Amino acid sequence: MNRIVKFSRIISIGLLLLTAVNALIAGTLFIIDPTGEKMGMSVAYLAHSPFSTFLIPGITLFVVNGIMNIIAAIITIKRQKHFPLFILAQGLLLSGWILIQVVLVKDFNVLHFSMLSIGVLLMLLGSLLYQQLRPF
């Protein structure tokens, strides 16, 4: 495995796990307390969205950006077939999640920027790894 592939794979695993841990914690707190108070938020933040509480967003966050990132990280650690596509998919899901959230809540802050940047980076890394590892 060349150095670019090794480095890209390690960075991808780190970003997948970082995102997963944050999503699992935030998702759990939103599920436990759908008012958002445990996260220092208010349901007023959802005023322009179709949600009246953080329960559904919390469950979605927990599953899509938490559990699915853990699965993608494990697949990448084990170098299972097509692992770059799992990295790419999680980057797409994270970026999509953030863009939809920004549209729904009509807010863009540092956390949104950070997570969108991670999503874009995962897409780039997944694409790079796919290009480097695909058989010809």
GROMACS .gro file of N, CA, C and O in nm:
model
  544
    1MET      N    1   0.086  -0.118   0.000
    1MET     CA    2   0.000   0.000   0.000
    1MET      C    3   0.090   0.124   0.000
    1MET      O    4   0.177   0.136   0.086
    2ASN      N    5   0.068   0.214  -0.096
    2ASN     CA    6   0.154   0.332  -0.101
    2ASN      C    7   0.121   0.431   0.011
    2ASN      O    8   0.019   0.421   0.078
    3ARG      N    9   0.210   0.527   0.030
    3ARG     CA   10   0.197   0.621   0.142
    3ARG      C   11   0.072   0.708   0.133
    3ARG      O   12   0.011   0.740   0.234
    4ILE      N   13   0.035   0.749   0.012
    4ILE     CA   14  -0.084   0.832  -0.006
    4ILE      C   15  -0.209   0.755   0.037
    4ILE      O   16  -0.294   0.808   0.109
    5VAL      N   17  -0.216   0.630  -0.003
    5VAL     CA   18  -0.331   0.546   0.033
    5VAL      C   19  -0.335   0.524   0.184
    5VAL      O   20  -0.439   0.539   0.247
    6LYS      N   21  -0.220   0.492   0.242
    6LYS     CA   22  -0.213   0.467   0.387
    6LYS      C   23  -0.254   0.592   0.466
    6LYS      O   24  -0.336   0.585   0.557
    7PHE      N   25  -0.197   0.707   0.429
    7PHE     CA   26  -0.228   0.832   0.496
    7PHE      C   27  -0.377   0.868   0.481
    7PHE      O   28  -0.443   0.904   0.578
    8SER      N   29  -0.429   0.856   0.360
    8SER     CA   30  -0.569   0.889   0.333
    8SER      C   31  -0.663   0.797   0.412
    8SER      O   32  -0.766   0.842   0.463
    9ARG      N   33  -0.628   0.671   0.420
    9ARG     CA   34  -0.709   0.575   0.494
    9ARG      C   35  -0.710   0.608   0.644
    9ARG      O   36  -0.814   0.608   0.709
   10ILE      N   37  -0.593   0.640   0.700
   10ILE     CA   38  -0.583   0.673   0.842
   10ILE      C   39  -0.661   0.801   0.873
   10ILE      O   40  -0.736   0.807   0.972
   11ILE      N   41  -0.647   0.903   0.791
   11ILE     CA   42  -0.722   1.028   0.811
   11ILE      C   43  -0.872   1.002   0.802
   11ILE      O   44  -0.951   1.053   0.882
   12SER      N   45  -0.913   0.921   0.705
   12SER     CA   46  -1.055   0.887   0.689
   12SER      C   47  -1.110   0.819   0.813
   12SER      O   48  -1.218   0.853   0.861
   13ILE      N   49  -1.035   0.722   0.865
   13ILE     CA   50  -1.079   0.651   0.987
   13ILE      C   51  -1.095   0.750   1.101
   13ILE      O   52  -1.196   0.748   1.173
   14GLY      N   53  -0.999   0.838   1.118
   14GLY     CA   54  -1.007   0.938   1.225
   14GLY      C   55  -1.128   1.029   1.210
   14GLY      O   56  -1.199   1.054   1.309
   15LEU      N   57  -1.154   1.075   1.089
   15LEU     CA   58  -1.269   1.164   1.066
   15LEU      C   59  -1.402   1.090   1.085
   15LEU      O   60  -1.497   1.145   1.141
   16LEU      N   61  -1.408   0.965   1.039
   16LEU     CA   62  -1.530   0.886   1.058
   16LEU      C   63  -1.558   0.865   1.207
   16LEU      O   64  -1.673   0.879   1.252
   17LEU      N   65  -1.454   0.832   1.283
   17LEU     CA   66  -1.473   0.808   1.427
   17LEU      C   67  -1.505   0.937   1.502
   17LEU      O   68  -1.589   0.937   1.592
   18LEU      N   69  -1.438   1.047   1.465
   18LEU     CA   70  -1.467   1.176   1.529
   18LEU      C   71  -1.613   1.216   1.506
   18LEU      O   72  -1.684   1.254   1.600
   19THR      N   73  -1.657   1.203   1.384
   19THR     CA   74  -1.796   1.235   1.350
   19THR      C   75  -1.892   1.143   1.424
   19THR      O   76  -1.994   1.187   1.477
   20ALA      N   77  -1.858   1.015   1.427
   20ALA     CA   78  -1.945   0.916   1.492
   20ALA      C   79  -1.962   0.946   1.641
   20ALA      O   80  -2.074   0.946   1.692
   21VAL      N   81  -1.852   0.971   1.709
   21VAL     CA   82  -1.859   0.998   1.853
   21VAL      C   83  -1.945   1.121   1.880
   21VAL      O   84  -2.032   1.121   1.968
   22ASN      N   85  -1.921   1.228   1.805
   22ASN     CA   86  -2.000   1.350   1.824
   22ASN      C   87  -2.148   1.325   1.797
   22ASN      O   88  -2.234   1.372   1.871
   23ALA      N   89  -2.179   1.251   1.690
   23ALA     CA   90  -2.318   1.224   1.654
   23ALA      C   91  -2.386   1.132   1.756
   23ALA      O   92  -2.504   1.151   1.788
   24LEU      N   93  -2.313   1.034   1.806
   24LEU     CA   94  -2.371   0.944   1.906
   24LEU      C   95  -2.403   1.018   2.036
   24LEU      O   96  -2.509   0.998   2.095
   25ILE      N   97  -2.312   1.105   2.078
   25ILE     CA   98  -2.335   1.183   2.200
   25ILE      C   99  -2.452   1.280   2.181
   25ILE      O  100  -2.546   1.283   2.260
   26ALA      N  101  -2.446   1.361   2.074
   26ALA     CA  102  -2.552   1.459   2.051
   26ALA      C  103  -2.685   1.390   2.025
   26ALA      O  104  -2.788   1.432   2.079
   27GLY      N  105  -2.685   1.285   1.944
   27GLY     CA  106  -2.809   1.212   1.916
   27GLY      C  107  -2.870   1.155   2.043
   27GLY      O  108  -2.991   1.165   2.065
   28THR      N  109  -2.786   1.096   2.128
   28THR     CA  110  -2.835   1.041   2.255
   28THR      C  111  -2.897   1.150   2.342
   28THR      O  112  -3.005   1.131   2.400
   29LEU      N  113  -2.829   1.264   2.351
   29LEU     CA  114  -2.882   1.373   2.434
   29LEU      C  115  -3.014   1.427   2.379
   29LEU      O  116  -3.104   1.461   2.456
   30PHE      N  117  -3.028   1.434   2.247
   30PHE     CA  118  -3.154   1.478   2.188
   30PHE      C  119  -3.265   1.375   2.208
   30PHE      O  120  -3.381   1.411   2.225
   31ILE      N  121  -3.230   1.247   2.207
   31ILE     CA  122  -3.330   1.142   2.229
   31ILE      C  123  -3.375   1.142   2.375
   31ILE      O  124  -3.494   1.134   2.404
   32ILE      N  125  -3.279   1.155   2.467
   32ILE     CA  126  -3.311   1.158   2.610
   32ILE      C  127  -3.393   1.280   2.645
   32ILE      O  128  -3.487   1.274   2.725
   33ASP      N  129  -3.356   1.394   2.587
   33ASP     CA  130  -3.424   1.520   2.614
   33ASP      C  131  -3.458   1.591   2.483
   33ASP      O  132  -3.380   1.674   2.435
   34PRO      N  133  -3.573   1.558   2.423
   34PRO     CA  134  -3.611   1.617   2.294
   34PRO      C  135  -3.631   1.770   2.296
   34PRO      O  136  -3.643   1.830   2.190
   35THR      N  137  -3.630   1.831   2.415
   35THR     CA  138  -3.640   1.978   2.420
   35THR      C  139  -3.508   2.043   2.380
   35THR      O  140  -3.506   2.163   2.350
   36GLY      N  141  -3.399   1.966   2.384
   36GLY     CA  142  -3.269   2.019   2.348
   36GLY      C  143  -3.194   2.086   2.461
   36GLY      O  144  -3.080   2.129   2.444
   37GLU      N  145  -3.257   2.096   2.578
   37GLU     CA  146  -3.195   2.167   2.690
   37GLU      C  147  -3.063   2.103   2.734
   37GLU      O  148  -2.971   2.175   2.772
   38LYS      N  149  -3.051   1.970   2.729
   38LYS     CA  150  -2.925   1.904   2.767
   38LYS      C  151  -2.811   1.941   2.672
   38LYS      O  152  -2.694   1.927   2.707
   39MET      N  153  -2.846   1.990   2.554
   39MET     CA  154  -2.745   2.033   2.457
   39MET      C  155  -2.732   2.186   2.456
   39MET      O  156  -2.664   2.243   2.371
   40GLY      N  157  -2.800   2.252   2.550
   40GLY     CA  158  -2.795   2.397   2.556
   40GLY      C  159  -2.872   2.464   2.444
   40GLY      O  160  -2.840   2.575   2.403
   41MET      N  161  -2.974   2.394   2.395
   41MET     CA  162  -3.054   2.447   2.285
   41MET      C  163  -3.200   2.456   2.326
   41MET      O  164  -3.239   2.406   2.430
   42SER      N  165  -3.278   2.517   2.241
   42SER     CA  166  -3.420   2.532   2.263
   42SER      C  167  -3.494   2.487   2.138
   42SER      O  168  -3.442   2.501   2.026
   43VAL      N  169  -3.616   2.439   2.156
   43VAL     CA  170  -3.697   2.400   2.039
   43VAL      C  171  -3.727   2.521   1.950
   43VAL      O  172  -3.765   2.504   1.835
   44ALA      N  173  -3.706   2.640   2.001
   44ALA     CA  174  -3.723   2.761   1.919
   44ALA      C  175  -3.629   2.758   1.799
   44ALA      O  176  -3.659   2.815   1.694
   45TYR      N  177  -3.516   2.688   1.812
   45TYR     CA  178  -3.420   2.675   1.702
   45TYR      C  179  -3.484   2.602   1.583
   45TYR      O  180  -3.442   2.620   1.470
   46LEU      N  181  -3.586   2.522   1.610
   46LEU     CA  182  -3.654   2.444   1.507
   46LEU      C  183  -3.775   2.516   1.446
   46LEU      O  184  -3.849   2.456   1.369
   47ALA      N  185  -3.794   2.641   1.479
   47ALA     CA  186  -3.913   2.715   1.439
   47ALA      C  187  -3.942   2.709   1.289
   47ALA      O  188  -4.058   2.704   1.249
   48HIS      N  189  -3.840   2.710   1.206
   48HIS     CA  190  -3.860   2.709   1.060
   48HIS      C  191  -3.853   2.569   0.999
   48HIS      O  192  -3.860   2.554   0.878
   49SER      N  193  -3.840   2.469   1.085
   49SER     CA  194  -3.828   2.330   1.038
   49SER      C  195  -3.962   2.258   1.057
   49SER      O  196  -4.051   2.309   1.125
   50PRO      N  197  -3.975   2.138   1.003
   50PRO     CA  198  -4.099   2.061   1.023
   50PRO      C  199  -4.104   1.990   1.158
   50PRO      O  200  -4.201   1.920   1.187
   51PHE      N  201  -4.004   2.010   1.243
   51PHE     CA  202  -3.998   1.939   1.371
   51PHE      C  203  -4.034   2.030   1.488
   51PHE      O  204  -3.995   2.146   1.491
   52SER      N  205  -4.107   1.976   1.583
   52SER     CA  206  -4.141   2.053   1.703
   52SER      C  207  -4.049   2.020   1.820
   52SER      O  208  -4.043   2.094   1.917
   53THR      N  209  -3.978   1.907   1.810
   53THR     CA  210  -3.879   1.868   1.911
   53THR      C  211  -3.756   1.814   1.838
   53THR      O  212  -3.757   1.796   1.716
   54PHE      N  213  -3.653   1.781   1.915
   54PHE     CA  214  -3.530   1.726   1.859
   54PHE      C  215  -3.529   1.574   1.854
   54PHE      O  216  -3.426   1.514   1.820
   55LEU      N  217  -3.641   1.509   1.882
   55LEU     CA  218  -3.644   1.363   1.887
   55LEU      C  219  -3.609   1.299   1.752
   55LEU      O  220  -3.516   1.219   1.742
   56ILE      N  221  -3.683   1.332   1.647
   56ILE     CA  222  -3.658   1.273   1.515
   56ILE      C  223  -3.520   1.313   1.462
   56ILE      O  224  -3.444   1.226   1.415
   57PRO      N  225  -3.482   1.441   1.469
   57PRO     CA  226  -3.345   1.476   1.429
   57PRO      C  227  -3.239   1.401   1.511
   57PRO      O  228  -3.136   1.360   1.458
   58GLY      N  229  -3.266   1.382   1.641
   58GLY     CA  230  -3.172   1.310   1.728
   58GLY      C  231  -3.156   1.165   1.688
   58GLY      O  232  -3.045   1.112   1.682
   59ILE      N  233  -3.266   1.098   1.659
   59ILE     CA  234  -3.262   0.958   1.615
   59ILE      C  235  -3.187   0.948   1.482
   59ILE      O  236  -3.101   0.861   1.464
   60THR      N  237  -3.219   1.037   1.391
   60THR     CA  238  -3.155   1.037   1.259
   60THR      C  239  -3.005   1.063   1.273
   60THR      O  240  -2.922   0.995   1.211
   61LEU      N  241  -2.969   1.160   1.354
   61LEU     CA  242  -2.828   1.192   1.379
   61LEU      C  243  -2.755   1.071   1.437
   61LEU      O  244  -2.646   1.035   1.391
   62PHE      N  245  -2.816   1.007   1.535
   62PHE     CA  246  -2.757   0.891   1.602
   62PHE      C  247  -2.730   0.779   1.501
   62PHE      O  248  -2.622   0.720   1.501
   63VAL      N  249  -2.827   0.752   1.415
   63VAL     CA  250  -2.814   0.640   1.320
   63VAL      C  251  -2.725   0.676   1.202
   63VAL      O  252  -2.627   0.607   1.173
   64VAL      N  253  -2.758   0.785   1.130
   64VAL     CA  254  -2.690   0.818   1.004
   64VAL      C  255  -2.547   0.865   1.026
   64VAL      O  256  -2.456   0.820   0.955
   65ASN      N  257  -2.525   0.953   1.120
   65ASN     CA  258  -2.391   1.006   1.140
   65ASN      C  259  -2.317   0.942   1.257
   65ASN      O  260  -2.198   0.965   1.275
   66GLY      N  261  -2.388   0.861   1.335
   66GLY     CA  262  -2.325   0.790   1.445
   66GLY      C  263  -2.295   0.646   1.408
   66GLY      O  264  -2.182   0.611   1.375
   67ILE      N  265  -2.398   0.564   1.408
   67ILE     CA  266  -2.380   0.420   1.382
   67ILE      C  267  -2.321   0.394   1.244
   67ILE      O  268  -2.228   0.313   1.230
   68MET      N  269  -2.371   0.462   1.143
   68MET     CA  270  -2.323   0.436   1.007
   68MET      C  271  -2.176   0.478   0.988
   68MET      O  272  -2.103   0.415   0.913
   69ASN      N  273  -2.131   0.579   1.059
   69ASN     CA  274  -1.989   0.617   1.054
   69ASN      C  275  -1.902   0.513   1.124
   69ASN      O  276  -1.791   0.486   1.081
   70ILE      N  277  -1.953   0.457   1.233
   70ILE     CA  278  -1.880   0.350   1.302
   70ILE      C  279  -1.865   0.230   1.207
   70ILE      O  280  -1.756   0.173   1.195
   71ILE      N  281  -1.973   0.194   1.140
   71ILE     CA  282  -1.969   0.083   1.045
   71ILE      C  283  -1.868   0.112   0.933
   71ILE      O  284  -1.786   0.026   0.898
   72ALA      N  285  -1.874   0.232   0.878
   72ALA     CA  286  -1.780   0.270   0.771
   72ALA      C  287  -1.636   0.267   0.821
   72ALA      O  288  -1.545   0.223   0.749
   73ALA      N  289  -1.613   0.310   0.945
   73ALA     CA  290  -1.477   0.307   1.002
   73ALA      C  291  -1.428   0.163   1.017
   73ALA      O  292  -1.313   0.132   0.983
   74ILE      N  293  -1.514   0.075   1.065
   74ILE     CA  294  -1.476  -0.067   1.081
   74ILE      C  295  -1.445  -0.129   0.946
   74ILE      O  296  -1.345  -0.200   0.931
   75ILE      N  297  -1.528  -0.102   0.848
   75ILE     CA  298  -1.505  -0.153   0.711
   75ILE      C  299  -1.372  -0.102   0.657
   75ILE      O  300  -1.296  -0.176   0.593
   76THR      N  301  -1.341   0.024   0.687
   76THR     CA  302  -1.216   0.084   0.641
   76THR      C  303  -1.096   0.026   0.716
   76THR      O  304  -0.992  -0.004   0.657
   77ILE      N  305  -1.110   0.008   0.847
   77ILE     CA  306  -1.002  -0.051   0.927
   77ILE      C  307  -0.969  -0.192   0.875
   77ILE      O  308  -0.853  -0.229   0.862
   78LYS      N  309  -1.073  -0.268   0.843
   78LYS     CA  310  -1.054  -0.405   0.796
   78LYS      C  311  -1.017  -0.412   0.648
   78LYS      O  312  -0.995  -0.521   0.595
   79ARG      N  313  -1.015  -0.296   0.581
   79ARG     CA  314  -0.985  -0.287   0.437
   79ARG      C  315  -1.077  -0.378   0.355
   79ARG      O  316  -1.034  -0.443   0.260
   80GLN      N  317  -1.203  -0.382   0.397
   80GLN     CA  318  -1.297  -0.465   0.323
   80GLN      C  319  -1.319  -0.407   0.183
   80GLN      O  320  -1.298  -0.289   0.158
   81LYS      N  321  -1.363  -0.495   0.096
   81LYS     CA  322  -1.384  -0.458  -0.043
   81LYS      C  323  -1.472  -0.332  -0.053
   81LYS      O  324  -1.572  -0.321   0.019
   82HIS      N  325  -1.434  -0.241  -0.135
   82HIS     CA  326  -1.508  -0.117  -0.163
   82HIS      C  327  -1.512  -0.020  -0.045
   82HIS      O  328  -1.597   0.067  -0.039
   83PHE      N  329  -1.417  -0.032   0.051
   83PHE     CA  330  -1.419   0.060   0.164
   83PHE      C  331  -1.414   0.207   0.122
   83PHE      O  332  -1.476   0.291   0.188
   84PRO      N  333  -1.345   0.244   0.013
   84PRO     CA  334  -1.347   0.386  -0.026
   84PRO      C  335  -1.488   0.437  -0.057
   84PRO      O  336  -1.519   0.554  -0.032
   85LEU      N  337  -1.574   0.350  -0.109
   85LEU     CA  338  -1.712   0.393  -0.139
   85LEU      C  339  -1.791   0.419  -0.012
   85LEU      O  340  -1.879   0.506  -0.010
   86PHE      N  341  -1.759   0.347   0.096
   86PHE     CA  342  -1.825   0.372   0.224
   86PHE      C  343  -1.781   0.507   0.281
   86PHE      O  344  -1.861   0.580   0.338
   87ILE      N  345  -1.653   0.539   0.264
   87ILE     CA  346  -1.603   0.670   0.307
   87ILE      C  347  -1.672   0.780   0.227
   87ILE      O  348  -1.721   0.879   0.284
   88LEU      N  349  -1.676   0.763   0.098
   88LEU     CA  350  -1.742   0.860   0.009
   88LEU      C  351  -1.889   0.876   0.046
   88LEU      O  352  -1.939   0.989   0.058
   89ALA      N  353  -1.958   0.766   0.070
   89ALA     CA  354  -2.100   0.772   0.106
   89ALA      C  355  -2.122   0.847   0.237
   89ALA      O  356  -2.213   0.929   0.248
   90GLN      N  357  -2.036   0.822   0.335
   90GLN     CA  358  -2.053   0.892   0.463
   90GLN      C  359  -2.023   1.041   0.448
   90GLN      O  360  -2.086   1.124   0.514
   91GLY      N  361  -1.931   1.076   0.362
   91GLY     CA  362  -1.907   1.217   0.333
   91GLY      C  363  -2.028   1.283   0.270
   91GLY      O  364  -2.066   1.394   0.306
   92LEU      N  365  -2.090   1.212   0.177
   92LEU     CA  366  -2.213   1.263   0.113
   92LEU      C  367  -2.326   1.277   0.215
   92LEU      O  368  -2.397   1.379   0.216
   93LEU      N  369  -2.343   1.176   0.301
   93LEU     CA  370  -2.449   1.182   0.401
   93LEU      C  371  -2.427   1.296   0.500
   93LEU      O  372  -2.521   1.368   0.534
   94LEU      N  373  -2.304   1.311   0.546
   94LEU     CA  374  -2.273   1.418   0.641
   94LEU      C  375  -2.295   1.555   0.577
   94LEU      O  376  -2.359   1.644   0.636
   95SER      N  377  -2.245   1.572   0.455
   95SER     CA  378  -2.262   1.701   0.386
   95SER      C  379  -2.409   1.729   0.360
   95SER      O  380  -2.457   1.841   0.381
   96GLY      N  381  -2.482   1.627   0.316
   96GLY     CA  382  -2.626   1.642   0.294
   96GLY      C  383  -2.699   1.677   0.422
   96GLY      O  384  -2.787   1.764   0.422
   97TRP      N  385  -2.663   1.610   0.531
   97TRP     CA  386  -2.724   1.636   0.662
   97TRP      C  387  -2.706   1.784   0.699
   97TRP      O  388  -2.802   1.851   0.739
   98ILE      N  389  -2.584   1.833   0.685
   98ILE     CA  390  -2.555   1.971   0.723
   98ILE      C  391  -2.629   2.069   0.632
   98ILE      O  392  -2.689   2.167   0.679
   99LEU      N  393  -2.625   2.046   0.503
   99LEU     CA  394  -2.693   2.138   0.410
   99LEU      C  395  -2.843   2.141   0.434
   99LEU      O  396  -2.904   2.250   0.435
  100ILE      N  397  -2.904   2.026   0.457
  100ILE     CA  398  -3.049   2.023   0.487
  100ILE      C  399  -3.076   2.092   0.619
  100ILE      O  400  -3.171   2.170   0.631
  101GLN      N  401  -2.992   2.069   0.718
  101GLN     CA  402  -3.010   2.134   0.849
  101GLN      C  403  -3.001   2.286   0.835
  101GLN      O  404  -3.084   2.358   0.891
  102VAL      N  405  -2.903   2.334   0.762
  102VAL     CA  406  -2.887   2.479   0.743
  102VAL      C  407  -3.011   2.539   0.677
  102VAL      O  408  -3.060   2.645   0.718
  103VAL      N  409  -3.063   2.471   0.575
  103VAL     CA  410  -3.184   2.519   0.507
  103VAL      C  411  -3.303   2.519   0.602
  103VAL      O  412  -3.381   2.616   0.608
  104LEU      N  413  -3.319   2.411   0.678
  104LEU     CA  414  -3.436   2.399   0.766
  104LEU      C  415  -3.434   2.497   0.884
  104LEU      O  416  -3.538   2.551   0.920
  105VAL      N  417  -3.317   2.517   0.945
  105VAL     CA  418  -3.313   2.603   1.064
  105VAL      C  419  -3.274   2.747   1.031
  105VAL      O  420  -3.275   2.833   1.119
  106LYS      N  421  -3.237   2.771   0.905
  106LYS     CA  422  -3.200   2.905   0.860
  106LYS      C  423  -3.088   2.965   0.945
  106LYS      O  424  -3.096   3.079   0.993
  107ASP      N  425  -2.983   2.884   0.964
  107ASP     CA  426  -2.868   2.925   1.043
  107ASP      C  427  -2.744   2.856   0.987
  107ASP      O  428  -2.753   2.744   0.937
  108PHE      N  429  -2.631   2.924   0.991
  108PHE     CA  430  -2.503   2.863   0.953
  108PHE      C  431  -2.400   2.911   1.053
  108PHE      O  432  -2.376   3.032   1.065
  109ASN      N  433  -2.343   2.818   1.128
  109ASN     CA  434  -2.247   2.856   1.231
  109ASN      C  435  -2.117   2.778   1.216
  109ASN      O  436  -2.100   2.701   1.122
  110VAL      N  437  -2.025   2.797   1.309
  110VAL     CA  438  -1.893   2.734   1.303
  110VAL      C  439  -1.905   2.581   1.303
  110VAL      O  440  -1.830   2.514   1.231
  111LEU      N  441  -1.996   2.525   1.381
  111LEU     CA  442  -2.013   2.380   1.383
  111LEU      C  443  -2.060   2.329   1.246
  111LEU      O  444  -2.010   2.227   1.197
  112HIS      N  445  -2.153   2.401   1.185
  112HIS     CA  446  -2.198   2.363   1.051
  112HIS      C  447  -2.080   2.365   0.953
  112HIS      O  448  -2.062   2.272   0.873
  113PHE      N  449  -2.002   2.471   0.958
  113PHE     CA  450  -1.886   2.484   0.869
  113PHE      C  451  -1.787   2.370   0.893
  113PHE      O  452  -1.738   2.309   0.797
  114SER      N  453  -1.760   2.340   1.020
  114SER     CA  454  -1.665   2.233   1.053
  114SER      C  455  -1.712   2.098   1.002
  114SER      O  456  -1.636   2.023   0.939
  115MET      N  457  -1.838   2.065   1.027
  115MET     CA  458  -1.890   1.935   0.986
  115MET      C  459  -1.905   1.926   0.834
  115MET      O  460  -1.881   1.820   0.776
  116LEU      N  461  -1.943   2.035   0.771
  116LEU     CA  462  -1.950   2.035   0.624
  116LEU      C  463  -1.810   2.016   0.565
  116LEU      O  464  -1.793   1.941   0.468
  117SER      N  465  -1.711   2.077   0.625
  117SER     CA  466  -1.573   2.060   0.579
  117SER      C  467  -1.528   1.915   0.594
  117SER      O  468  -1.462   1.861   0.504
  118ILE      N  469  -1.564   1.852   0.705
  118ILE     CA  470  -1.530   1.711   0.724
  118ILE      C  471  -1.601   1.625   0.620
  118ILE      O  472  -1.542   1.533   0.562
  119GLY      N  473  -1.728   1.656   0.592
  119GLY     CA  474  -1.802   1.582   0.491
  119GLY      C  475  -1.737   1.592   0.354
  119GLY      O  476  -1.720   1.492   0.283
  120VAL      N  477  -1.698   1.713   0.317
  120VAL     CA  478  -1.632   1.733   0.187
  120VAL      C  479  -1.498   1.660   0.185
  120VAL      O  480  -1.462   1.595   0.085
  121LEU      N  481  -1.423   1.668   0.294
  121LEU     CA  482  -1.294   1.600   0.301
  121LEU      C  483  -1.311   1.447   0.289
  121LEU      O  484  -1.234   1.381   0.220
  122LEU      N  485  -1.414   1.392   0.355
  122LEU     CA  486  -1.441   1.249   0.342
  122LEU      C  487  -1.474   1.212   0.197
  122LEU      O  488  -1.429   1.108   0.147
  123MET      N  489  -1.551   1.296   0.130
  123MET     CA  490  -1.582   1.269  -0.011
  123MET      C  491  -1.454   1.270  -0.095
  123MET      O  492  -1.435   1.183  -0.181
  124LEU      N  493  -1.367   1.367  -0.071
  124LEU     CA  494  -1.241   1.375  -0.146
  124LEU      C  495  -1.151   1.255  -0.117
  124LEU      O  496  -1.094   1.195  -0.209
  125LEU      N  497  -1.139   1.219   0.011
  125LEU     CA  498  -1.056   1.105   0.048
  125LEU      C  499  -1.112   0.974  -0.008
  125LEU      O  500  -1.036   0.890  -0.058
  126GLY      N  501  -1.243   0.957   0.001
  126GLY     CA  502  -1.306   0.837  -0.054
  126GLY      C  503  -1.283   0.827  -0.204
  126GLY      O  504  -1.251   0.720  -0.256
  127SER      N  505  -1.295   0.939  -0.273
  127SER     CA  506  -1.272   0.942  -0.418
  127SER      C  507  -1.126   0.911  -0.451
  127SER      O  508  -1.098   0.833  -0.543
  128LEU      N  509  -1.035   0.972  -0.378
  128LEU     CA  510  -0.892   0.948  -0.399
  128LEU      C  511  -0.858   0.801  -0.377
  128LEU      O  512  -0.789   0.739  -0.459
  129LEU      N  513  -0.908   0.745  -0.267
  129LEU     CA  514  -0.881   0.604  -0.237
  129LEU      C  515  -0.941   0.513  -0.343
  129LEU      O  516  -0.880   0.414  -0.384
  130TYR      N  517  -1.059   0.547  -0.389
  130TYR     CA  518  -1.123   0.467  -0.493
  130TYR      C  519  -1.038   0.468  -0.620
  130TYR      O  520  -1.015   0.364  -0.682
  131GLN      N  521  -0.991   0.587  -0.657
  131GLN     CA  522  -0.907   0.600  -0.777
  131GLN      C  523  -0.776   0.521  -0.763
  131GLN      O  524  -0.731   0.459  -0.857
  132GLN      N  525  -0.718   0.526  -0.644
  132GLN     CA  526  -0.591   0.460  -0.620
  132GLN      C  527  -0.602   0.307  -0.612
  132GLN      O  528  -0.508   0.236  -0.647
  133LEU      N  529  -0.715   0.258  -0.566
  133LEU     CA  530  -0.728   0.115  -0.537
  133LEU      C  531  -0.813   0.035  -0.635
  133LEU      O  532  -0.815  -0.087  -0.628
  134ARG      N  533  -0.884   0.103  -0.722
  134ARG     CA  534  -0.973   0.027  -0.812
  134ARG      C  535  -0.889  -0.057  -0.907
  134ARG      O  536  -0.787  -0.011  -0.959
  135PRO      N  537  -0.934  -0.179  -0.929
  135PRO     CA  538  -0.859  -0.267  -1.019
  135PRO      C  539  -0.884  -0.233  -1.166
  135PRO      O  540  -0.994  -0.195  -1.203
  136PHE      N  541  -0.782  -0.246  -1.245
  136PHE     CA  542  -0.795  -0.224  -1.391
  136PHE      C  543  -0.755  -0.350  -1.462
  136PHE      O  544  -0.670  -0.421  -1.432
   0.00000   0.00000   0.00000
